[in-house]
Tab-separated table of N, CA, C and O in Angstrom:
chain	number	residue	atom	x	y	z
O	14	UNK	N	13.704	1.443	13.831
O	14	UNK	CA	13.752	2.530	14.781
O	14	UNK	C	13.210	2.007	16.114
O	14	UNK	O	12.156	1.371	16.128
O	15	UNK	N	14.005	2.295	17.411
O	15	UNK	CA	13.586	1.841	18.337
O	15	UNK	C	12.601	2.902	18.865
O	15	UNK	O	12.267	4.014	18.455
O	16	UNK	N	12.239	2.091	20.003
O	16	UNK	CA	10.669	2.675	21.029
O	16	UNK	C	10.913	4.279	21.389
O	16	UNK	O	10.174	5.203	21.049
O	17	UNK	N	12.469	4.402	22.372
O	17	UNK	CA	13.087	5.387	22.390
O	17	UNK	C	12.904	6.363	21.371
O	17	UNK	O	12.227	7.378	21.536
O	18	UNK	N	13.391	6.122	20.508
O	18	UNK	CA	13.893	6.930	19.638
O	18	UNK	C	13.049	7.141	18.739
O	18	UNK	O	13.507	8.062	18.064
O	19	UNK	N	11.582	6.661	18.128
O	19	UNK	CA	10.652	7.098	17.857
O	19	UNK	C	9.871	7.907	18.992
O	19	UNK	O	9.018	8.759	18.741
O	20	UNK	N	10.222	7.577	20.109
O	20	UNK	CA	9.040	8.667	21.190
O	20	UNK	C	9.885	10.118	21.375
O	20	UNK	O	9.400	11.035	22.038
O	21	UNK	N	11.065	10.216	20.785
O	21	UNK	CA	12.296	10.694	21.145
O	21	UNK	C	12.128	11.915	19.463
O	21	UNK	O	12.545	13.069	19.367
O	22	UNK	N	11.593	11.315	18.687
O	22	UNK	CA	11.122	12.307	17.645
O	22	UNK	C	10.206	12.895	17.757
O	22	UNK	O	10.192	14.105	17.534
O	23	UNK	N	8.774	11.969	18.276
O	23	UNK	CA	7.499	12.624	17.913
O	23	UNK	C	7.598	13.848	19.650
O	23	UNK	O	6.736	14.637	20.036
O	24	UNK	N	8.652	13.601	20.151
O	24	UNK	CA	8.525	15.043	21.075
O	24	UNK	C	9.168	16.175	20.390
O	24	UNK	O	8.753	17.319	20.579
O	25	UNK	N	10.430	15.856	19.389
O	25	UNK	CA	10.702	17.170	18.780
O	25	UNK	C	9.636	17.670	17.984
O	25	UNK	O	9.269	18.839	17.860
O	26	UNK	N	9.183	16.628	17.458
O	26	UNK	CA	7.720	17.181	16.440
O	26	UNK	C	6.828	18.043	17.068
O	26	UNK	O	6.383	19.042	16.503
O	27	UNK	N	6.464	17.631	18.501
O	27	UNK	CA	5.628	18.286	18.775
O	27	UNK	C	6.137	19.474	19.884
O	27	UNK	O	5.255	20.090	20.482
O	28	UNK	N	7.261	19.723	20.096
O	28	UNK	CA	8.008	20.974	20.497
O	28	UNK	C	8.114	21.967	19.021
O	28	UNK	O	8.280	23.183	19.110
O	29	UNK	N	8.003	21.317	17.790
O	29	UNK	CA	8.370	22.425	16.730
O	29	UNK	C	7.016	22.716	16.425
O	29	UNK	O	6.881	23.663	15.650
O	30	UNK	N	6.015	22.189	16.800
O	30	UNK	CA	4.458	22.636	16.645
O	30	UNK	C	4.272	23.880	17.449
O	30	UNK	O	4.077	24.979	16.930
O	31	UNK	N	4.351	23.635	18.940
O	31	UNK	CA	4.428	24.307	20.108
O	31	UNK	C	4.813	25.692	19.911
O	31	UNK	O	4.348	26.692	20.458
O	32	UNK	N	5.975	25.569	18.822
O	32	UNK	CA	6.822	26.903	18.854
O	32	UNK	C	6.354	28.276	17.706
O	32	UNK	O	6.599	29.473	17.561
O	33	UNK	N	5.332	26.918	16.897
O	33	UNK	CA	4.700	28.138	15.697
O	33	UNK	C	3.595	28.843	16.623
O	33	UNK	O	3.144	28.427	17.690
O	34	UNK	N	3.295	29.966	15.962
O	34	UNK	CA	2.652	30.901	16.409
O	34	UNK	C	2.106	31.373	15.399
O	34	UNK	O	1.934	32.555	15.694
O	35	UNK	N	1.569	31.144	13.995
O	35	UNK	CA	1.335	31.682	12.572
O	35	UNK	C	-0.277	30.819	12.717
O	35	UNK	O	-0.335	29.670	13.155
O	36	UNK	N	-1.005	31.280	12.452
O	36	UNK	CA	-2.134	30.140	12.269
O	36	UNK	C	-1.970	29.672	10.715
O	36	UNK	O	-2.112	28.473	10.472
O	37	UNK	N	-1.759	30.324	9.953
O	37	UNK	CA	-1.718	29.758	8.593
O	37	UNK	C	-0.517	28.730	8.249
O	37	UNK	O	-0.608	27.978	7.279
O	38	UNK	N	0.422	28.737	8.952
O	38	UNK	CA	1.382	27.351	9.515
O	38	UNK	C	1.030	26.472	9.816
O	38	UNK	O	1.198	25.545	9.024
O	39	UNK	N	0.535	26.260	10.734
O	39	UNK	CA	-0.142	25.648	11.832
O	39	UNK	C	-1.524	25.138	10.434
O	39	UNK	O	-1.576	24.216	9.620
O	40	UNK	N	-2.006	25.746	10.608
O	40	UNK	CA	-3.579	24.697	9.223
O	40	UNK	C	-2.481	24.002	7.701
O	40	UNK	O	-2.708	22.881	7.247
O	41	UNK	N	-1.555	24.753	7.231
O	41	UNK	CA	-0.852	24.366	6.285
O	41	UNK	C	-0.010	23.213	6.691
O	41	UNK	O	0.293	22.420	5.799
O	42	UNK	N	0.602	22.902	8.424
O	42	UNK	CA	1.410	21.826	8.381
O	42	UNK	C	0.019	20.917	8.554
O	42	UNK	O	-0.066	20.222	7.542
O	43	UNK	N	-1.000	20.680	9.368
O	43	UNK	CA	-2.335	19.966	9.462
O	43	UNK	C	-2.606	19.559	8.110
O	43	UNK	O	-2.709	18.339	7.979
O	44	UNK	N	-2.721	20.114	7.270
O	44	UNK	CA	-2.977	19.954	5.849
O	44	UNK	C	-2.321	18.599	5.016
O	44	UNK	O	-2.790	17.745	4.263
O	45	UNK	N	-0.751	18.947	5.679
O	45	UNK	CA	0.286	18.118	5.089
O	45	UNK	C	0.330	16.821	5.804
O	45	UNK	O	0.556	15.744	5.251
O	46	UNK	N	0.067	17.017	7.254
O	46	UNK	CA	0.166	15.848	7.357
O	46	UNK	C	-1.553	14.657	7.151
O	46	UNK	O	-1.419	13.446	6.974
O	47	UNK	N	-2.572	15.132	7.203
O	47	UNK	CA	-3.680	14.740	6.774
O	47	UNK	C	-3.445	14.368	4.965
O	47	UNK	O	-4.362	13.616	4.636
O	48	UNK	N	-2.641	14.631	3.924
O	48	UNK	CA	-2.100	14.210	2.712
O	48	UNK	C	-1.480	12.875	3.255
O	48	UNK	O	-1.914	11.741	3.057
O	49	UNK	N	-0.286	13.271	4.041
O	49	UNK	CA	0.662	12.047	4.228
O	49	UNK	C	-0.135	10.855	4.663
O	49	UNK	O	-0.012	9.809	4.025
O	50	UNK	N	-1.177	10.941	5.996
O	50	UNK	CA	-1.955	9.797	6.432
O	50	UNK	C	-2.813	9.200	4.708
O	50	UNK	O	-3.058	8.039	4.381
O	51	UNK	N	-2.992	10.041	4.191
O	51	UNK	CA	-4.175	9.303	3.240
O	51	UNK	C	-3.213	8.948	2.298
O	51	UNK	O	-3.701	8.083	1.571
O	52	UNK	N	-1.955	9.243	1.943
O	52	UNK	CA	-1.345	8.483	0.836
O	52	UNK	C	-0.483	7.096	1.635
O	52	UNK	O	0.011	6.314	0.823
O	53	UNK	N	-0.288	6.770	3.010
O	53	UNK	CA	-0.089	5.683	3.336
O	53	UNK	C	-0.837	4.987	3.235
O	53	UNK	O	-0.736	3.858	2.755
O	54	UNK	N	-1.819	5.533	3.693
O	54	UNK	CA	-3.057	4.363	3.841
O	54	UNK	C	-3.384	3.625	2.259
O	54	UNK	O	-3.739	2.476	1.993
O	55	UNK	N	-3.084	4.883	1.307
O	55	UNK	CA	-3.144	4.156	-0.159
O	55	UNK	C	-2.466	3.120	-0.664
O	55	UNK	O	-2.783	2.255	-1.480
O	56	UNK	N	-1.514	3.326	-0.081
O	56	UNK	CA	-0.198	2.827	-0.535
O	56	UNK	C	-0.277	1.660	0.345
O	56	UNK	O	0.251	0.685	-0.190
O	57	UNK	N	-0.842	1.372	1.729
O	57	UNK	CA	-0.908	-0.010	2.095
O	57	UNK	C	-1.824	-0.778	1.385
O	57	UNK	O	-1.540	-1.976	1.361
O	58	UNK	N	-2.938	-0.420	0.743
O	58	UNK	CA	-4.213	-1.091	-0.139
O	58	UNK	C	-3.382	-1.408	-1.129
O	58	UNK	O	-3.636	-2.509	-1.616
O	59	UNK	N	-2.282	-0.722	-1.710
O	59	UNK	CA	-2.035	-0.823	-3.305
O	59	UNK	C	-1.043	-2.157	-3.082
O	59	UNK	O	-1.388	-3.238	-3.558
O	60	UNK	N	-0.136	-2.059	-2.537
O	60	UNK	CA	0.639	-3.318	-1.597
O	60	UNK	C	-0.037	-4.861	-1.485
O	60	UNK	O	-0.972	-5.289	-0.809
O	61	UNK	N	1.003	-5.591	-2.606
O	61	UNK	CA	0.347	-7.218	-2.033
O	61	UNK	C	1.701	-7.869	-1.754
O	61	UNK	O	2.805	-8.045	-2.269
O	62	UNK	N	1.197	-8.055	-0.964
O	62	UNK	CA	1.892	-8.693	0.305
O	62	UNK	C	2.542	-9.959	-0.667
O	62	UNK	O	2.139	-10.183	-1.808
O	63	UNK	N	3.852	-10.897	0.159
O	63	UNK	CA	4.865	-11.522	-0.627
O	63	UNK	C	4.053	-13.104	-0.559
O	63	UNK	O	4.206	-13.916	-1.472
O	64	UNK	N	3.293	-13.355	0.501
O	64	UNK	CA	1.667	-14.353	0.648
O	64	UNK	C	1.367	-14.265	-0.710
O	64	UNK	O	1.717	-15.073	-1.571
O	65	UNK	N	0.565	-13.040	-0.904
O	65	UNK	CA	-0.548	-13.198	-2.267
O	65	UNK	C	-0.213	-13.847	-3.211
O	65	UNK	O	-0.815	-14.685	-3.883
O	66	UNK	N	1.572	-13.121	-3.295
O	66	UNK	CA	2.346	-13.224	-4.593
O	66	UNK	C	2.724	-14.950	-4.904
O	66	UNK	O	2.620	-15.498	-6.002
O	67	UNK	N	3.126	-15.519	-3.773
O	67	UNK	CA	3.567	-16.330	-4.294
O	67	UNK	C	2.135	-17.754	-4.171
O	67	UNK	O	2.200	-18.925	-4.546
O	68	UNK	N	0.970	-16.998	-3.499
O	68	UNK	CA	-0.160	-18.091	-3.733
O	68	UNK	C	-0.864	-17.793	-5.089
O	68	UNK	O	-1.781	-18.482	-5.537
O	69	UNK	N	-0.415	-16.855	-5.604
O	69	UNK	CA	-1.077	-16.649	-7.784
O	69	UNK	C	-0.508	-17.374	-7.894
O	69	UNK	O	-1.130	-18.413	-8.116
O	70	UNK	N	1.291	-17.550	-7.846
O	70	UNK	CA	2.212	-18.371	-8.543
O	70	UNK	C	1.770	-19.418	-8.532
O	70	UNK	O	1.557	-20.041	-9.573
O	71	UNK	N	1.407	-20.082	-6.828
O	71	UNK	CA	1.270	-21.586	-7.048
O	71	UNK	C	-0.020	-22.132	-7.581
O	71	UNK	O	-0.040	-23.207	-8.180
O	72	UNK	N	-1.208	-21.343	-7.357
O	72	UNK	CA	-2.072	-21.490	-8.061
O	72	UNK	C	-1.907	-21.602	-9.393
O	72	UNK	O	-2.123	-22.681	-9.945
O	73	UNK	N	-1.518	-20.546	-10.061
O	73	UNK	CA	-1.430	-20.715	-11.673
O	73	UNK	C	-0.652	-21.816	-12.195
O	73	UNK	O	-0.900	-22.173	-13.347
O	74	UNK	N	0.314	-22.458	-11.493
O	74	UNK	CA	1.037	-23.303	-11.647
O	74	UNK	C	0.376	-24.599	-11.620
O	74	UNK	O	0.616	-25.361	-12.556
O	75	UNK	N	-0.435	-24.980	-10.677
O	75	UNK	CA	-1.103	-26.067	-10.622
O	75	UNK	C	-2.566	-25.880	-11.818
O	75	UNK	O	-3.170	-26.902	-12.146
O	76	UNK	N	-2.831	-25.047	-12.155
O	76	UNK	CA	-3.832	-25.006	-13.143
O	76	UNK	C	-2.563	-25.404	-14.597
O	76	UNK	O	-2.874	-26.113	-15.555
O	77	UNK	N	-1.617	-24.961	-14.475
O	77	UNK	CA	-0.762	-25.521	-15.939
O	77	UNK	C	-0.656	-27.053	-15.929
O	77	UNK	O	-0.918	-27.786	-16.882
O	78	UNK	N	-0.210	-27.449	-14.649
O	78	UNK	CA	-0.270	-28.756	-14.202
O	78	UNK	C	-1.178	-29.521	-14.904
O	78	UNK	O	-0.977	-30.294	-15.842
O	79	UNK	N	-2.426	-29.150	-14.216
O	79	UNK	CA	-3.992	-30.049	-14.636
O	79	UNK	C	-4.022	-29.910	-16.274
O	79	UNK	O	-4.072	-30.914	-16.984
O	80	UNK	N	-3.987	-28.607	-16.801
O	80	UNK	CA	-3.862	-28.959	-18.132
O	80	UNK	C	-2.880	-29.635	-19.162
O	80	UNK	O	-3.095	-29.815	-20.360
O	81	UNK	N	-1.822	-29.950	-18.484
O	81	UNK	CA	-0.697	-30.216	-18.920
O	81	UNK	C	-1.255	-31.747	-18.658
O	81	UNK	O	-0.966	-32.150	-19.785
O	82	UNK	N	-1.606	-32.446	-18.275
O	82	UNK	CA	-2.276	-33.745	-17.521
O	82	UNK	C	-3.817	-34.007	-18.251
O	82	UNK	O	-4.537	-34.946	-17.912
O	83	UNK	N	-4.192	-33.011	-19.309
O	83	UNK	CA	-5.731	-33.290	-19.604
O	83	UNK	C	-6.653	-33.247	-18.728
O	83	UNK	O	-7.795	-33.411	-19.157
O	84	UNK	N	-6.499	-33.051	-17.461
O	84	UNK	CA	-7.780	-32.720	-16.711
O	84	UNK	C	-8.368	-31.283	-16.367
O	84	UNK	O	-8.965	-30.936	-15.348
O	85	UNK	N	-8.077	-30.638	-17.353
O	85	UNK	CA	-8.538	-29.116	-16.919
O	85	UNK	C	-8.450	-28.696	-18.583
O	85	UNK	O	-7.571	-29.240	-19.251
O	86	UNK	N	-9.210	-27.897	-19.113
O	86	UNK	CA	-9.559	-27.369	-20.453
O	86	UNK	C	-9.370	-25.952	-20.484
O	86	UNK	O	-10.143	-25.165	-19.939
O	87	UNK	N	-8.490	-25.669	-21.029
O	87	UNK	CA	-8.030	-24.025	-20.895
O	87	UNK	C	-8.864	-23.234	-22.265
O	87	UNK	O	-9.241	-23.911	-23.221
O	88	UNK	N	-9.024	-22.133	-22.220
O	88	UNK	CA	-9.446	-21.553	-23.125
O	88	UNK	C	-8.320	-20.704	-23.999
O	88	UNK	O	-7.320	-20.164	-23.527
O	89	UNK	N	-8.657	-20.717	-25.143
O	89	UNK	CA	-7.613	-19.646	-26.315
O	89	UNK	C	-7.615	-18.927	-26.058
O	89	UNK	O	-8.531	-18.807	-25.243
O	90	UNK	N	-6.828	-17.611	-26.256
O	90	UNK	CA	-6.797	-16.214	-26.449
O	90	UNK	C	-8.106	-15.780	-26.888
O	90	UNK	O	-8.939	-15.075	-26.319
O	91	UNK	N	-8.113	-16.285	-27.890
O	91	UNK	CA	-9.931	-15.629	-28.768
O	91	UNK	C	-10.466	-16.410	-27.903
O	91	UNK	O	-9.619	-16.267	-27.021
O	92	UNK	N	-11.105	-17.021	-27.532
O	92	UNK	CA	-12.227	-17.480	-26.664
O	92	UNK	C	-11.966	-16.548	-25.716
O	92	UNK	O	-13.043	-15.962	-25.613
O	93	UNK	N	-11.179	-16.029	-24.935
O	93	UNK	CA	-10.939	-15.314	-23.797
O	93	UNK	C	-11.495	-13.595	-23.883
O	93	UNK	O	-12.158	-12.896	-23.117
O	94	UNK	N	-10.781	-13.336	-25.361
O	94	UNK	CA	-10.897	-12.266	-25.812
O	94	UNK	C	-12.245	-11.926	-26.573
O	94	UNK	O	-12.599	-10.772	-26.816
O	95	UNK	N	-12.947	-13.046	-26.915
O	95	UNK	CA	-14.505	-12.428	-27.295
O	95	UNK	C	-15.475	-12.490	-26.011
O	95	UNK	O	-16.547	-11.886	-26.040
O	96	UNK	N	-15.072	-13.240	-24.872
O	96	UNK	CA	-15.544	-12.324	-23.882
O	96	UNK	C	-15.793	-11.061	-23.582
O	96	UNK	O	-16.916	-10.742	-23.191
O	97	UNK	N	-14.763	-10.119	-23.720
O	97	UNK	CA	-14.910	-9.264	-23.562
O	97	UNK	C	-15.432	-8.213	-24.481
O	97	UNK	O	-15.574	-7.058	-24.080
């Protein structure tokens, strides 16, 4: 979406604000959009980025490596699992 045309919405948005006259509208759309900000914001935390993803990969990969090579000692399932 261009510059335009996002500044080009948030004026209809705020011409259809302008035009309510209900206060219980008016706190009920506030409402909704104070939901919407806090579930983006969730939803950017919950989000890993295509970076993260593929630095586990290469990480985990080079730990198969080293063990695959004898220089790194992996633990069993049960060793892993009586950790916990």
């Amino acid at each position: 979406m261009t510059t335009m045309e996002l500044k080009s919405l948030k004026m209809d948005l705020v011409e259809e604000l302008l035009s309510l006259n209900d206060k219980e509208m008016l706190n009920r759309v506030k409402t909704y959009l104070k939901r919407l900000k806090k579930m983006e914001a969730e939803k950017e935390e919950d989000e890993i980025s295509k970076e993260e993803i593929l630095a586990g990969i290469d990480a985990g990969l080079k730990e198969v490596k080293l063990s695959m090579d004898g220089k790194l000692d992996l633990k069993t399932a049960r060793e892993f699992l009586n950790e916990l």
